[in-house]
Amino acid sequence: MQYDYLIIGGGMVADSAARGIREKDTTGSIGILGADSDEPYARPALSKKLWTDSDFGRDEVPLDTASDTGAQVHTGVRVASVDRSSSSVTTESGERHEYGTLLFATGAEPTRLELAPSTRVVYFRTFADYRALRELTKTAEHIAVVGGGYIGTEIASALSLQDVKVTLVTSDDVLGGHMFPPSLAAVFDKGFADHGVTVRRGTKVTAGVEASARVQLQLDDGSALEADAVVFGLGVRPSTELAEAAGLAVDDGIVVDELLRTSDEHVYAAGDVANYPDAILGRRRVEHVDNATEMGKAAGRNMAGAAEPYSYTPYFYSDIYDDGYQAIGTMSTSLNTVEDWKSVGKEGVVYYLDDEAIVRGVLMWNVWEGLDVARTLLAEKKPQTEQSLRGQI
């Protein structure tokens, strides 16, 4: 097959890229090769609305990419190689697709432990993973969630609302302690306990085995944990193997310029897999949905000739029980923090500063405005004080 525009990867980046292409080119042919068994869908719903909003159904998850853009979407297709000299892609089944311009939207793969494949073990990433976990909640009395980051905490909170006993394993001494200052981490941690979640703090899973229709996990503190099923949310790594084999520059992601082009002017990359020069924060790789949609659209427009630098600095967000936050930049307690609370743990802003007192990240807890102010503070790159930051948002 021949396509004017070919996209490897069938997620939200692919959907946004197809829409971006259509903003500049209404007739060019678009092909999407996705390893996922489903056509592009709204990934955040998998750990949020599908669990928490009874009015939000599975039929609202698909993004209708094919019908909206005319793209030919191929699901369950894995690409074996990219030959830049012939501008072609070959799939594992031997099919060959030629392209005018190519986009790597290969995303990222979940971090896995050496644990035999099992229907009781879910590395939560896809719509199929959501469906599998939903089925498990029908019979499982106890589910363990491993990982105290974004996905782990969202899934643990969602499961605890499904009449399932939940144990959450985190390496943090206090849940959220790697991201939140102590005052907020204590409130965050208590919220899980208040909802009946057992939190195993300061430990990691070292091994696991399925036995007698249960999963047994060994922890590095010498203890063991047994559950009917386990969900892993241990972070991801960018899927760069195809790009690297094709001779493209790779460094914690596929390296692209401000136009989202790789070292080959006919090949682009966007989303979780792209290492790009952020206009404010410098070269980085971002794994959140706002970046996927905005960068995907920008890549699509540029593939179709727009030649517009990607100058947008994305934000990210999460919802846990009755609380939610939005943030931009780096959110880590390895930085210094300035807290500006209306009510501690209820509503406020946390600023993350480096050793030169320059703002590197802003967290808005139950505050749903202020992103533009936060971006301005990050862009100014000038020393701040507690007094100068209070009341900014």
Coordinates of C-alpha atoms in Angstrom, one line a residue:
M1 CA 0.0 0.0 0.0
Q2 CA 1.0 3.6 -0.6
Y3 CA 0.1 6.5 1.8
D4 CA 1.0 10.1 1.6
Y5 CA 1.1 10.0 5.4
L6 CA 1.9 6.9 7.4
I7 CA 1.7 6.7 11.2
I8 CA 3.2 3.9 13.2
G9 CA 1.2 3.6 16.4
G10 CA -2.5 3.7 16.9
G11 CA -3.0 5.8 20.0
M12 CA -4.1 9.4 20.8
V13 CA -1.1 10.8 19.0
A14 CA -2.1 9.0 15.8
D15 CA -5.6 10.4 16.1
S16 CA -4.4 14.0 16.7
A17 CA -1.8 13.7 13.9
A18 CA -4.5 12.6 11.4
R19 CA -6.6 15.6 12.5
G20 CA -3.6 17.9 12.2
I21 CA -2.9 16.6 8.7
R22 CA -6.5 17.3 7.7
E23 CA -6.2 20.9 8.8
K24 CA -3.6 21.4 6.0
D25 CA -4.4 18.6 3.5
T26 CA -8.0 17.5 3.0
T27 CA -7.3 14.8 0.4
G28 CA -3.9 13.1 1.1
S29 CA -4.1 9.5 2.0
I30 CA -3.4 8.6 5.7
G31 CA -2.5 5.2 7.0
I32 CA -2.3 4.2 10.7
L33 CA -0.6 1.0 11.8
G34 CA -1.5 0.2 15.4
A35 CA -0.4 -2.8 17.4
D36 CA -3.3 -2.2 19.8
S37 CA -6.4 -4.4 19.2
D38 CA -8.6 -1.3 19.3
E39 CA -8.7 1.8 17.1
P40 CA -7.5 5.1 18.8
Y41 CA -9.3 5.8 22.0
A42 CA -9.2 8.3 25.0
R43 CA -6.6 6.7 27.2
P44 CA -7.2 8.8 30.4
A45 CA -10.7 7.3 30.7
L46 CA -9.2 3.9 31.4
S47 CA -8.1 4.9 34.9
K48 CA -10.5 7.7 35.5
K49 CA -14.1 8.1 34.1
L50 CA -14.8 4.5 33.2
W51 CA -14.5 3.7 36.9
T52 CA -15.8 6.9 38.5
D53 CA -18.6 8.2 36.2
S54 CA -21.6 5.8 35.8
D55 CA -22.9 7.9 32.9
F56 CA -19.7 7.5 30.9
G57 CA -19.8 4.3 28.9
R58 CA -17.3 2.3 26.9
D59 CA -18.8 3.5 23.7
E60 CA -17.5 7.0 24.5
V61 CA -13.9 5.9 24.6
P62 CA -13.2 5.5 20.9
L63 CA -12.1 8.7 19.1
D64 CA -13.7 7.9 15.7
T65 CA -10.4 8.6 13.9
A66 CA -11.3 6.8 10.7
S67 CA -14.7 8.3 10.2
D68 CA -13.6 11.8 11.1
T69 CA -10.4 11.9 9.1
G70 CA -10.7 9.3 6.4
A71 CA -7.6 7.6 7.7
Q72 CA -7.2 3.8 7.1
V73 CA -6.7 2.4 10.6
H74 CA -5.1 -1.0 10.8
T75 CA -5.3 -2.6 14.3
G76 CA -3.3 -5.5 15.7
V77 CA -0.5 -4.7 13.3
R78 CA 3.1 -4.8 14.5
V79 CA 5.8 -3.2 12.4
A80 CA 9.0 -5.2 11.9
S81 CA 11.2 -2.7 10.1
V82 CA 11.4 0.8 8.5
D83 CA 13.5 1.2 5.4
R84 CA 14.2 4.9 4.9
S85 CA 16.0 4.4 1.7
S86 CA 12.9 3.1 0.0
S87 CA 10.4 5.1 2.2
S88 CA 8.7 1.9 3.2
V89 CA 7.6 0.0 6.3
T90 CA 7.3 -3.8 6.6
T91 CA 5.0 -5.4 9.1
E92 CA 5.6 -8.7 11.0
S93 CA 3.1 -10.4 8.7
G94 CA 5.2 -9.3 5.7
E95 CA 3.0 -6.5 4.4
R96 CA 4.8 -3.5 2.9
H97 CA 3.6 0.1 3.1
E98 CA 5.2 3.0 1.3
Y99 CA 5.0 6.5 2.6
G100 CA 5.6 10.1 1.6
T101 CA 6.1 11.2 5.2
L102 CA 6.3 9.0 8.3
L103 CA 5.4 9.6 11.9
F104 CA 6.6 7.5 14.8
A105 CA 3.8 7.5 17.4
T106 CA 5.0 4.3 19.0
G107 CA 4.4 5.5 22.6
A108 CA 5.9 3.6 25.4
E109 CA 5.8 0.1 26.9
P110 CA 5.1 -0.6 30.6
T111 CA 7.9 -1.7 32.9
R112 CA 7.5 -5.4 33.6
L113 CA 8.8 -7.9 36.2
E114 CA 9.9 -11.4 35.5
L115 CA 6.5 -12.9 36.1
A116 CA 4.9 -15.6 34.0
P117 CA 2.1 -14.3 31.8
S118 CA -1.3 -14.8 33.5
T119 CA -4.8 -13.5 33.2
R120 CA -4.4 -12.5 36.9
V121 CA -1.5 -10.2 36.1
V122 CA -2.3 -6.9 34.4
Y123 CA 0.4 -4.3 33.2
F124 CA -2.1 -1.5 32.9
R125 CA -1.8 0.4 29.7
T126 CA -4.5 -0.4 27.1
F127 CA -8.3 -0.6 26.6
A128 CA -7.9 -4.4 26.6
D129 CA -6.1 -4.1 30.0
Y130 CA -9.1 -2.1 31.3
R131 CA -11.5 -4.8 30.1
A132 CA -9.5 -7.6 31.6
L133 CA -9.3 -5.8 34.9
R134 CA -13.0 -5.1 34.9
E135 CA -13.6 -8.9 34.5
L136 CA -11.3 -9.6 37.4
T137 CA -13.3 -7.3 39.7
K138 CA -16.3 -9.5 39.2
T139 CA -14.6 -12.5 40.9
A140 CA -11.6 -11.1 42.8
E141 CA -12.0 -10.3 46.5
H142 CA -8.5 -8.8 46.8
I143 CA -6.4 -7.0 44.2
A144 CA -2.8 -5.8 44.7
V145 CA -1.7 -2.7 42.9
V146 CA 2.1 -2.2 42.5
G147 CA 3.4 1.3 42.0
G148 CA 2.7 4.6 43.8
G149 CA 2.9 6.9 40.8
Y150 CA 0.1 8.3 38.5
I151 CA -1.3 5.0 37.2
G152 CA -0.9 3.0 40.4
T153 CA -2.7 5.6 42.6
E154 CA -5.5 6.2 40.1
I155 CA -6.1 2.5 39.6
A156 CA -5.9 1.8 43.4
S157 CA -8.4 4.5 44.1
A158 CA -10.7 3.3 41.3
L159 CA -10.6 -0.3 42.5
S160 CA -11.3 0.7 46.1
L161 CA -14.7 2.1 44.9
Q162 CA -15.7 -1.3 43.3
D163 CA -16.2 -3.3 46.5
V164 CA -12.8 -4.9 46.1
K165 CA -10.1 -5.2 48.9
V166 CA -7.1 -3.3 47.6
T167 CA -3.5 -3.3 48.7
L168 CA -1.2 -0.7 47.2
V169 CA 2.6 -1.3 47.2
T170 CA 4.8 1.8 47.0
S171 CA 8.5 2.5 47.5
D172 CA 7.6 5.8 49.1
D173 CA 7.7 6.0 52.9
V174 CA 4.6 8.1 52.6
L175 CA 2.4 7.7 49.5
G176 CA 3.1 10.5 47.1
G177 CA 6.2 11.4 49.0
H178 CA 8.4 11.5 45.8
M179 CA 6.1 14.2 44.3
F180 CA 4.4 16.1 47.1
P181 CA 5.8 18.0 50.1
P182 CA 5.2 16.3 53.5
S183 CA 2.1 18.2 54.4
L184 CA 0.3 17.2 51.2
A185 CA 1.8 13.7 51.0
A186 CA 0.3 13.0 54.5
V187 CA -3.1 14.1 53.4
F188 CA -2.8 12.1 50.1
D189 CA -1.7 9.0 52.0
K190 CA -4.5 9.3 54.5
G191 CA -7.1 9.6 51.8
F192 CA -6.3 6.0 50.6
A193 CA -6.5 4.7 54.2
D194 CA -9.8 6.4 54.7
H195 CA -11.2 4.5 51.7
G196 CA -10.0 1.2 53.0
V197 CA -6.9 0.7 50.9
T198 CA -4.0 -1.1 52.7
V199 CA -0.8 0.7 51.8
R200 CA 2.5 -1.2 52.0
R201 CA 5.0 1.6 52.2
G202 CA 8.8 1.8 51.6
T203 CA 9.0 -1.5 49.7
K204 CA 9.2 -2.9 46.2
V205 CA 8.2 -6.2 44.6
T206 CA 11.2 -8.4 43.8
A207 CA 9.4 -11.5 42.4
G208 CA 6.0 -13.1 41.9
V209 CA 4.4 -16.4 41.0
E210 CA 0.8 -17.6 40.3
A211 CA -0.2 -20.5 42.5
S212 CA -3.6 -22.0 43.3
A213 CA -5.5 -19.3 41.4
R214 CA -3.7 -16.6 43.5
V215 CA -0.7 -14.4 42.8
Q216 CA 2.0 -14.4 45.4
L217 CA 4.4 -11.4 45.5
Q218 CA 7.7 -11.3 47.3
L219 CA 8.7 -7.9 48.7
D220 CA 12.2 -6.5 49.3
D221 CA 11.5 -6.1 53.0
G222 CA 11.3 -9.9 53.3
S223 CA 7.5 -10.1 53.5
A224 CA 5.1 -11.6 51.1
L225 CA 1.7 -10.4 49.7
E226 CA -1.0 -12.7 48.2
A227 CA -3.9 -11.5 46.2
D228 CA -6.4 -12.8 43.6
A229 CA -4.9 -10.5 41.0
V230 CA -2.2 -7.9 40.6
V231 CA -2.0 -4.7 38.6
F232 CA 1.4 -3.2 37.8
G233 CA 1.8 0.5 37.3
L234 CA 5.6 0.8 37.4
G235 CA 6.1 3.4 34.8
V236 CA 7.0 3.0 31.1
R237 CA 10.0 3.1 28.7
P238 CA 9.8 4.7 25.2
S239 CA 9.4 2.3 22.3
T240 CA 12.4 3.3 20.3
E241 CA 13.6 0.0 18.9
L242 CA 12.2 0.5 15.4
A243 CA 13.6 4.0 15.1
E244 CA 17.0 3.0 16.4
A245 CA 17.2 0.1 13.9
A246 CA 16.3 2.5 11.1
G247 CA 19.3 4.6 12.0
L248 CA 17.5 7.5 13.7
A249 CA 19.0 9.4 16.7
V250 CA 17.7 8.0 20.0
D251 CA 18.4 9.3 23.5
D252 CA 15.6 8.5 26.0
G253 CA 13.2 8.7 23.1
I254 CA 13.5 9.6 19.4
V255 CA 15.3 12.8 19.1
V256 CA 13.4 15.5 17.1
D257 CA 13.8 19.2 16.4
E258 CA 11.4 22.0 17.0
L259 CA 9.4 20.9 14.0
L260 CA 9.2 17.4 15.4
R261 CA 11.4 16.1 12.6
T262 CA 14.0 13.4 13.2
S263 CA 17.3 13.4 11.5
D264 CA 15.4 12.4 8.4
E265 CA 13.4 15.3 7.0
H266 CA 10.6 12.9 5.9
V267 CA 10.3 11.2 9.3
Y268 CA 8.7 12.7 12.4
A269 CA 8.0 11.5 16.0
A270 CA 5.5 12.7 18.6
G271 CA 4.1 11.8 22.0
D272 CA 5.5 9.6 24.7
V273 CA 8.3 8.5 22.4
A274 CA 9.6 11.9 21.3
N275 CA 12.6 13.7 22.9
Y276 CA 11.9 17.3 21.9
P277 CA 13.1 20.8 22.7
D278 CA 10.5 22.4 24.9
A279 CA 10.4 26.1 24.4
I280 CA 10.4 26.8 28.2
L281 CA 11.8 23.7 29.9
G282 CA 14.4 22.6 27.5
R283 CA 14.9 19.2 25.9
R284 CA 12.6 16.6 27.5
R285 CA 10.2 13.7 27.0
V286 CA 6.6 13.9 28.3
E287 CA 4.2 11.0 28.9
H288 CA 1.0 12.8 29.4
V289 CA -2.2 13.2 27.4
D290 CA -2.0 17.0 26.8
N291 CA 1.3 16.6 25.2
A292 CA 0.1 13.6 23.1
T293 CA -2.8 15.6 21.6
E294 CA -1.0 18.9 21.1
M295 CA 2.2 17.4 19.8
G296 CA 0.3 14.9 17.6
K297 CA -1.6 17.7 16.0
A298 CA 1.5 19.8 15.5
A299 CA 3.3 16.8 13.9
G300 CA 0.4 16.2 11.6
R301 CA 0.3 19.8 10.5
N302 CA 4.1 19.8 9.9
M303 CA 4.0 16.6 7.9
A304 CA 1.5 18.3 5.7
G305 CA 3.8 21.3 5.2
A306 CA 2.9 23.8 8.0
A307 CA 6.6 24.2 9.1
E308 CA 5.5 25.5 12.5
P309 CA 7.7 25.1 15.6
Y310 CA 6.1 23.1 18.4
S311 CA 6.3 25.8 21.1
Y312 CA 3.6 24.5 23.5
T313 CA 4.6 23.5 27.0
P314 CA 2.1 20.8 28.1
Y315 CA 0.5 20.3 31.5
F316 CA -0.7 17.1 33.2
Y317 CA -3.4 16.2 35.7
S318 CA -4.8 13.5 37.9
D319 CA -8.0 12.8 39.8
I320 CA -8.0 10.7 43.1
Y321 CA -11.3 10.3 45.0
D322 CA -12.7 13.8 45.5
D323 CA -9.4 15.6 44.8
G324 CA -7.6 16.5 41.6
Y325 CA -4.6 18.5 40.5
Q326 CA -3.1 20.0 37.4
A327 CA 0.6 20.6 37.1
I328 CA 3.3 21.8 34.8
G329 CA 7.1 21.3 34.8
T330 CA 8.9 19.1 37.2
M331 CA 7.1 17.8 40.3
S332 CA 9.7 16.3 42.6
T333 CA 10.6 16.6 46.2
S334 CA 14.3 16.5 45.1
L335 CA 13.5 20.3 44.5
N336 CA 12.8 22.9 47.1
T337 CA 9.1 23.7 47.6
V338 CA 7.1 26.8 48.5
E339 CA 3.5 26.0 49.6
D340 CA 0.6 28.5 49.2
W341 CA -2.5 26.9 50.8
K342 CA -6.0 28.3 51.3
S343 CA -6.5 25.0 53.2
V344 CA -3.7 22.5 53.5
G345 CA -4.5 19.4 51.4
K346 CA -7.8 21.0 50.3
E347 CA -6.9 23.8 48.0
G348 CA -3.6 25.5 47.2
V349 CA -0.5 25.7 45.0
V350 CA 2.9 24.2 45.4
Y351 CA 6.0 25.7 43.7
Y352 CA 9.1 23.6 43.0
L353 CA 12.3 25.6 42.9
D354 CA 15.9 24.6 42.1
D355 CA 18.9 25.6 44.3
E356 CA 19.0 29.0 42.6
A357 CA 15.4 29.6 43.6
I358 CA 14.2 29.4 40.0
V359 CA 10.7 27.9 39.5
R360 CA 10.9 24.5 37.8
G361 CA 7.4 23.2 38.4
V362 CA 4.0 24.3 39.7
L363 CA 1.3 22.0 41.2
M364 CA -2.3 23.3 41.5
W365 CA -4.2 21.1 44.0
N366 CA -8.0 21.5 43.5
V367 CA -7.2 24.7 41.7
W368 CA -8.4 24.7 38.1
E369 CA -7.0 28.0 36.8
G370 CA -3.5 29.4 36.7
L371 CA -1.8 27.5 33.9
D372 CA -0.8 30.6 32.0
V373 CA 0.6 32.2 35.1
A374 CA 2.6 29.0 35.9
R375 CA 4.0 29.0 32.3
T376 CA 5.1 32.6 32.7
L377 CA 6.9 31.8 36.0
L378 CA 8.7 28.9 34.4
A379 CA 9.6 30.9 31.3
E380 CA 11.0 33.9 33.3
K381 CA 13.7 31.7 34.9
K382 CA 14.4 34.3 37.6
P383 CA 14.9 33.7 41.3
Q384 CA 11.8 33.8 43.4
T385 CA 11.0 34.0 47.1
E386 CA 8.2 32.7 49.2
Q387 CA 6.8 36.2 49.4
S388 CA 7.0 36.8 45.6
L389 CA 5.2 33.5 44.9
R390 CA 2.3 33.7 47.4
G391 CA -0.9 34.8 45.7
Q392 CA 0.5 34.5 42.1
I393 CA -2.2 31.8 41.4

